[in-house]
């Protein structure tokens, strides 16, 4: 039987109903073995298939798949009266060129600092790695990314603590102190210089700052039901800073968690106006420096003046070295 024998017309075009049924059924059998009754129940739930469902539909569709090259065992007591898909000709191996293209695309995501999309992409690559042509290509898809040493459970737990505004207890591998337990109230996550950071109040050192997420080895999840985090008198100091961007920096700008685009400017030299709520000036100044000559701080004057002094200090150091 040819998949193109029967057509179903819809507002969006033509659907080959025999082919649709065959693809729909093999998708179910790829997931797990199913009995005839289970397949009928699944097909009855589909709005296209249910209209022409008959007692012979399952048999005819199974036979169509067998003619297409699928090996499907008959239901027996040994298989609990289920159809079992043993093999099919639709497996596709990616070429090495395609693996390279996928990795190039992921590198572009890394350069754009979109960590949420990168997490999604890593999970997708992990799933399609089974189609890699060899072990080296499989390793590229599974491990060649900045989050290779970070557990997805760690990221998910951090997001949950941030959402519920609760403090966490981390087992953290500090470069200075080694493994230590840290009480931490996480507020947001950033991705900078190919590293993932969680920002918040470090209760042990009574300061607002960041921790590298790849250095977090364990999170005490028992605190999910604990009372909401108390800052124990800690006062977080922050300052709102306005700055504008132009050129390449404006075109490729992705806002951090503490930033928001205020305006898209159509006239003048600068095209973006951004408001940043700054809790850590050192980190903020690092970000401003990364924009180079494409950036200009507008307000407040205290931050502008402090940044100018930093630039003068950097210039003086280079002149002294020369």
Short mmCIF file of C-alpha atoms in Angstrom, two decimals:
data_model
loop_
_atom_site.label_atom_id
_atom_site.label_comp_id
_atom_site.label_asym_id
_atom_site.label_seq_id
_atom_site.Cartn_x
_atom_site.Cartn_y
_atom_site.Cartn_z
CA UNK A 1 0.00 0.00 0.00
CA UNK A 2 1.35 3.40 -0.93
CA UNK A 3 1.42 6.09 1.77
CA UNK A 4 0.12 8.56 -0.85
CA UNK A 5 -3.00 6.62 -1.74
CA UNK A 6 -5.51 8.48 0.38
CA UNK A 7 -5.60 12.21 1.00
CA UNK A 8 -7.46 14.23 3.60
CA UNK A 9 -8.19 17.86 2.71
CA UNK A 10 -8.00 20.54 5.39
CA UNK A 11 -7.94 24.30 5.43
CA UNK A 12 -4.16 24.14 5.80
CA UNK A 13 -3.56 21.77 2.87
CA UNK A 14 -3.60 18.05 2.14
CA UNK A 15 -2.79 15.32 4.63
CA UNK A 16 -2.05 11.79 3.41
CA UNK A 17 -4.26 9.89 5.82
CA UNK A 18 -2.68 6.47 5.32
CA UNK A 19 0.77 8.01 5.80
CA UNK A 20 -0.45 10.06 8.75
CA UNK A 21 -1.86 6.97 10.47
CA UNK A 22 1.34 5.05 9.83
CA UNK A 23 3.57 7.81 11.19
CA UNK A 24 1.26 8.36 14.14
CA UNK A 25 1.23 4.67 15.02
CA UNK A 26 5.00 4.16 14.69
CA UNK A 27 5.57 7.18 16.94
CA UNK A 28 3.53 5.40 19.62
CA UNK A 29 5.38 2.08 19.20
CA UNK A 30 8.77 3.79 19.29
CA UNK A 31 7.90 4.98 22.81
CA UNK A 32 6.75 1.57 24.10
CA UNK A 33 5.01 -1.70 23.09
CA UNK A 34 1.21 -1.39 22.93
CA UNK A 35 -1.74 -3.75 22.68
CA UNK A 36 -4.42 -3.48 19.99
CA UNK A 37 -6.89 -2.00 22.49
CA UNK A 38 -4.34 0.57 23.65
CA UNK A 39 -3.62 1.57 20.05
CA UNK A 40 -7.33 1.92 19.29
CA UNK A 41 -7.78 4.14 22.33
CA UNK A 42 -4.88 6.36 21.26
CA UNK A 43 -6.08 6.57 17.65
CA UNK A 44 -9.62 7.44 18.78
CA UNK A 45 -8.23 10.47 20.59
CA UNK A 46 -6.73 11.90 17.38
CA UNK A 47 -9.13 14.28 15.56
CA UNK A 48 -7.99 13.22 12.07
CA UNK A 49 -7.75 9.45 12.49
CA UNK A 50 -10.89 8.92 14.56
CA UNK A 51 -13.18 9.92 11.66
CA UNK A 52 -12.24 6.86 9.57
CA UNK A 53 -11.33 4.37 12.28
CA UNK A 54 -12.50 0.79 11.61
CA UNK A 55 -11.83 -2.66 13.03
CA UNK A 56 -9.20 -3.23 10.33
CA UNK A 57 -7.33 0.06 10.81
CA UNK A 58 -4.70 -1.32 13.19
CA UNK A 59 -4.02 -4.40 11.07
CA UNK A 60 -3.82 -2.45 7.82
CA UNK A 61 -1.54 0.21 9.32
CA UNK A 62 0.77 -2.41 10.88
CA UNK A 63 0.99 -4.16 7.49
CA UNK A 64 1.77 -0.82 5.81
CA UNK A 65 4.64 -0.25 8.25
CA UNK A 66 5.97 -3.77 7.68
CA UNK A 67 5.98 -3.20 3.90
CA UNK A 68 7.91 0.03 4.55
CA UNK A 69 10.64 -1.98 6.30
CA UNK A 70 9.55 -2.06 9.93
CA UNK A 71 9.88 -5.26 11.94
CA UNK A 72 6.89 -5.45 14.30
CA UNK A 73 6.24 -8.62 16.26
CA UNK A 74 2.73 -10.05 16.55
CA UNK A 75 0.99 -9.81 19.94
CA UNK A 76 1.64 -12.97 21.98
CA UNK A 77 1.45 -14.04 25.60
CA UNK A 78 5.22 -13.58 25.74
CA UNK A 79 4.82 -9.87 24.87
CA UNK A 80 1.71 -9.43 27.06
CA UNK A 81 -0.38 -9.26 23.87
CA UNK A 82 1.42 -6.13 22.71
CA UNK A 83 2.88 -5.12 19.36
CA UNK A 84 6.65 -4.66 19.73
CA UNK A 85 8.62 -2.53 17.27
CA UNK A 86 11.96 -4.34 16.94
CA UNK A 87 13.49 -2.16 14.23
CA UNK A 88 12.62 0.45 11.60
CA UNK A 89 14.42 2.10 8.66
CA UNK A 90 13.82 5.66 9.82
CA UNK A 91 16.86 6.08 12.07
CA UNK A 92 19.03 8.95 10.83
CA UNK A 93 22.71 9.41 11.59
CA UNK A 94 23.98 12.96 11.61
CA UNK A 95 27.05 13.69 9.52
CA UNK A 96 30.19 15.19 11.03
CA UNK A 97 29.47 18.36 9.04
CA UNK A 98 26.05 18.59 10.70
CA UNK A 99 27.63 18.02 14.13
CA UNK A 100 30.04 20.90 13.41
CA UNK A 101 27.11 23.11 12.33
CA UNK A 102 25.20 22.33 15.53
CA UNK A 103 28.25 23.15 17.62
CA UNK A 104 28.81 26.41 15.71
CA UNK A 105 25.21 27.38 16.43
CA UNK A 106 25.67 26.62 20.14
CA UNK A 107 28.84 28.72 20.22
CA UNK A 108 26.79 31.64 18.83
CA UNK A 109 24.33 31.20 21.70
CA UNK A 110 27.24 31.21 24.17
CA UNK A 111 28.57 34.48 22.72
CA UNK A 112 25.13 36.07 23.11
CA UNK A 113 25.06 35.17 26.82
CA UNK A 114 21.54 33.69 26.73
CA UNK A 115 21.96 31.11 29.47
CA UNK A 116 18.31 29.97 29.61
CA UNK A 117 18.29 29.12 25.90
CA UNK A 118 21.69 27.46 26.27
CA UNK A 119 20.30 25.14 28.97
CA UNK A 120 17.42 24.23 26.63
CA UNK A 121 19.83 23.68 23.74
CA UNK A 122 22.10 21.44 25.82
CA UNK A 123 19.14 19.25 26.74
CA UNK A 124 18.11 19.05 23.08
CA UNK A 125 21.65 18.10 21.98
CA UNK A 126 21.76 15.43 24.67
CA UNK A 127 18.62 13.85 23.21
CA UNK A 128 19.83 13.91 19.60
CA UNK A 129 23.32 12.67 20.50
CA UNK A 130 22.10 9.11 19.90
CA UNK A 131 22.11 9.98 16.19
CA UNK A 132 25.79 10.97 16.25
CA UNK A 133 27.97 9.00 13.78
CA UNK A 134 30.71 8.17 16.31
CA UNK A 135 31.75 8.54 19.95
CA UNK A 136 33.76 11.71 19.31
CA UNK A 137 30.76 13.44 17.75
CA UNK A 138 28.55 12.22 20.58
CA UNK A 139 30.96 13.72 23.11
CA UNK A 140 30.85 17.07 21.29
CA UNK A 141 27.06 17.19 21.52
CA UNK A 142 26.94 16.07 25.15
CA UNK A 143 29.89 17.84 26.79
CA UNK A 144 31.36 20.66 24.69
CA UNK A 145 29.54 23.54 26.37
CA UNK A 146 30.19 25.88 29.35
CA UNK A 147 27.68 24.11 31.64
CA UNK A 148 29.28 20.68 31.33
CA UNK A 149 30.23 20.59 35.02
CA UNK A 150 26.89 21.92 36.29
CA UNK A 151 24.06 19.59 37.24
CA UNK A 152 20.69 20.55 35.76
CA UNK A 153 19.19 19.75 39.18
CA UNK A 154 21.39 22.48 40.70
CA UNK A 155 20.07 25.05 38.21
CA UNK A 156 16.44 23.98 38.73
CA UNK A 157 16.80 24.10 42.51
CA UNK A 158 18.35 27.58 42.35
CA UNK A 159 15.46 28.83 40.20
CA UNK A 160 13.00 27.41 42.72
CA UNK A 161 14.75 29.14 45.64
CA UNK A 162 14.81 32.41 43.69
CA UNK A 163 11.10 32.12 42.86
CA UNK A 164 10.08 31.33 46.46
CA UNK A 165 12.53 33.88 47.93
CA UNK A 166 13.98 31.33 50.36
CA UNK A 167 17.51 30.91 51.54
CA UNK A 168 19.56 27.86 50.62
CA UNK A 169 22.49 26.03 52.18
CA UNK A 170 25.20 25.30 49.61
CA UNK A 171 28.16 23.00 49.78
CA UNK A 172 30.50 25.33 47.92
CA UNK A 173 34.03 24.71 46.67
CA UNK A 174 35.67 28.06 47.34
CA UNK A 175 39.04 28.79 45.68
CA UNK A 176 40.14 30.36 48.96
CA UNK A 177 38.51 28.24 51.69
CA UNK A 178 37.91 24.89 49.99
CA UNK A 179 34.62 23.10 50.69
CA UNK A 180 32.38 25.12 52.99
CA UNK A 181 28.71 25.35 53.90
CA UNK A 182 27.18 28.68 52.91
CA UNK A 183 23.78 30.09 53.80
CA UNK A 184 22.73 32.07 50.76
CA UNK A 185 19.61 33.97 49.68
CA UNK A 186 19.70 33.75 45.84
CA UNK A 187 18.10 36.57 43.84
CA UNK A 188 19.06 36.09 40.20
CA UNK A 189 21.37 34.27 37.79
CA UNK A 190 23.74 35.81 35.24
CA UNK A 191 25.97 34.39 32.50
CA UNK A 192 29.25 36.22 31.98
CA UNK A 193 32.56 35.18 30.41
CA UNK A 194 31.10 31.71 29.77
CA UNK A 195 30.46 31.21 33.51
CA UNK A 196 27.12 30.97 35.28
CA UNK A 197 26.74 32.98 38.51
CA UNK A 198 24.05 33.18 41.17
CA UNK A 199 23.74 36.54 42.95
CA UNK A 200 22.35 37.15 46.40
CA UNK A 201 22.99 37.72 50.10
CA UNK A 202 25.77 35.56 51.52
CA UNK A 203 24.70 35.23 55.17
CA UNK A 204 28.03 33.76 56.29
CA UNK A 205 29.99 36.83 55.18
CA UNK A 206 27.07 39.29 55.43
CA UNK A 207 27.57 40.62 51.93
CA UNK A 208 25.77 40.81 48.59
CA UNK A 209 27.70 39.11 45.83
CA UNK A 210 27.92 36.11 43.54
CA UNK A 211 28.86 32.45 43.57
CA UNK A 212 29.98 30.46 40.55
CA UNK A 213 27.32 27.82 40.00
CA UNK A 214 29.82 25.21 38.78
CA UNK A 215 31.42 25.46 42.24
CA UNK A 216 28.15 24.58 44.01
CA UNK A 217 28.44 20.87 44.74
CA UNK A 218 25.22 20.33 46.66
CA UNK A 219 22.08 22.20 47.76
CA UNK A 220 20.07 21.37 50.88
CA UNK A 221 16.60 21.02 49.36
CA UNK A 222 15.00 20.44 52.80
CA UNK A 223 14.72 24.22 53.09
CA UNK A 224 11.98 24.38 50.45
CA UNK A 225 9.43 24.20 53.26
CA UNK A 226 11.38 26.40 55.64
CA UNK A 227 10.22 29.95 56.45
CA UNK A 228 11.10 32.61 53.91
CA UNK A 229 14.63 33.89 54.10
CA UNK A 230 15.41 36.54 56.68
CA UNK A 231 18.22 38.97 55.97
CA UNK A 232 18.95 39.18 59.73
CA UNK A 233 19.34 42.96 59.58
CA UNK A 234 21.32 42.95 56.34
CA UNK A 235 20.70 46.08 54.28
CA UNK A 236 21.34 45.66 50.58
CA UNK A 237 22.59 48.86 49.02
CA UNK A 238 21.76 49.43 45.39
CA UNK A 239 21.85 52.32 42.96
CA UNK A 240 19.88 52.84 39.74
CA UNK A 241 22.17 53.64 36.82
CA UNK A 242 21.08 54.80 33.38
CA UNK A 243 23.34 54.24 30.41
CA UNK A 244 23.06 54.25 26.62
CA UNK A 245 24.55 52.00 23.95
CA UNK A 246 25.33 52.35 20.26
CA UNK A 247 26.80 50.33 17.42
CA UNK A 248 27.44 46.60 17.69
CA UNK A 249 26.92 46.59 21.47
CA UNK A 250 23.39 47.95 21.02
CA UNK A 251 22.53 45.46 18.27
CA UNK A 252 23.69 42.44 20.27
CA UNK A 253 22.61 43.62 23.73
CA UNK A 254 20.92 41.08 26.02
CA UNK A 255 19.73 42.47 29.35
CA UNK A 256 20.92 40.86 32.59
CA UNK A 257 18.47 40.10 35.37
CA UNK A 258 19.10 43.48 36.97
CA UNK A 259 18.69 45.48 33.74
CA UNK A 260 15.82 46.59 31.58
CA UNK A 261 15.64 48.49 28.30
CA UNK A 262 13.95 51.83 28.92
CA UNK A 263 13.90 53.19 25.40
CA UNK A 264 14.80 52.33 21.85
CA UNK A 265 16.13 55.58 20.44
CA UNK A 266 15.63 56.31 16.75
CA UNK A 267 17.39 59.67 16.65
CA UNK A 268 20.93 60.48 17.61
CA UNK A 269 24.12 58.52 18.04
CA UNK A 270 22.90 56.05 20.68
CA UNK A 271 20.07 53.59 20.01
CA UNK A 272 19.38 51.97 23.40
CA UNK A 273 18.75 53.41 26.85
CA UNK A 274 19.09 50.94 29.75
CA UNK A 275 18.26 51.11 33.45
CA UNK A 276 20.38 48.92 35.73
CA UNK A 277 19.75 48.33 39.44
CA UNK A 278 23.34 47.90 40.62
CA UNK A 279 24.08 45.92 43.78
CA UNK A 280 27.70 45.20 43.00
CA UNK A 281 29.62 48.08 41.40
CA UNK A 282 32.70 46.02 40.59
CA UNK A 283 30.67 43.61 38.45
CA UNK A 284 28.73 46.47 36.85
CA UNK A 285 31.89 48.36 35.91
CA UNK A 286 33.28 45.17 34.36
CA UNK A 287 30.15 44.98 32.20
CA UNK A 288 30.38 48.65 31.19
CA UNK A 289 34.05 48.18 30.24
CA UNK A 290 33.07 45.25 28.01
CA UNK A 291 31.03 47.62 25.84
CA UNK A 292 34.09 49.80 25.19
CA UNK A 293 33.42 53.04 23.34
CA UNK A 294 29.83 51.97 22.55
CA UNK A 295 28.67 52.88 26.08
CA UNK A 296 27.96 56.11 27.94
CA UNK A 297 26.75 56.41 31.55
CA UNK A 298 24.03 59.06 31.96
CA UNK A 299 23.10 59.04 35.64
CA UNK A 300 23.80 59.33 38.53
CA UNK A 301 26.76 61.69 38.66
CA UNK A 302 28.32 59.76 41.55
CA UNK A 303 28.63 56.64 39.40
CA UNK A 304 29.84 58.62 36.39
CA UNK A 305 32.55 60.30 38.44
CA UNK A 306 33.61 57.06 40.13
CA UNK A 307 33.85 55.30 36.76
CA UNK A 308 35.92 58.15 35.30
CA UNK A 309 38.36 57.80 38.21
CA UNK A 310 38.60 54.06 37.53
CA UNK A 311 39.41 54.75 33.87
CA UNK A 312 42.07 57.27 34.87
CA UNK A 313 43.61 54.73 37.24
CA UNK A 314 43.68 52.07 34.51
CA UNK A 315 45.28 54.55 32.08
CA UNK A 316 47.92 55.53 34.65
CA UNK A 317 48.86 51.89 35.22
CA UNK A 318 49.39 51.31 31.51
CA UNK A 319 51.47 54.48 31.22
CA UNK A 320 53.63 53.43 34.17
CA UNK A 321 54.20 50.01 32.60
CA UNK A 322 55.24 51.69 29.35
#
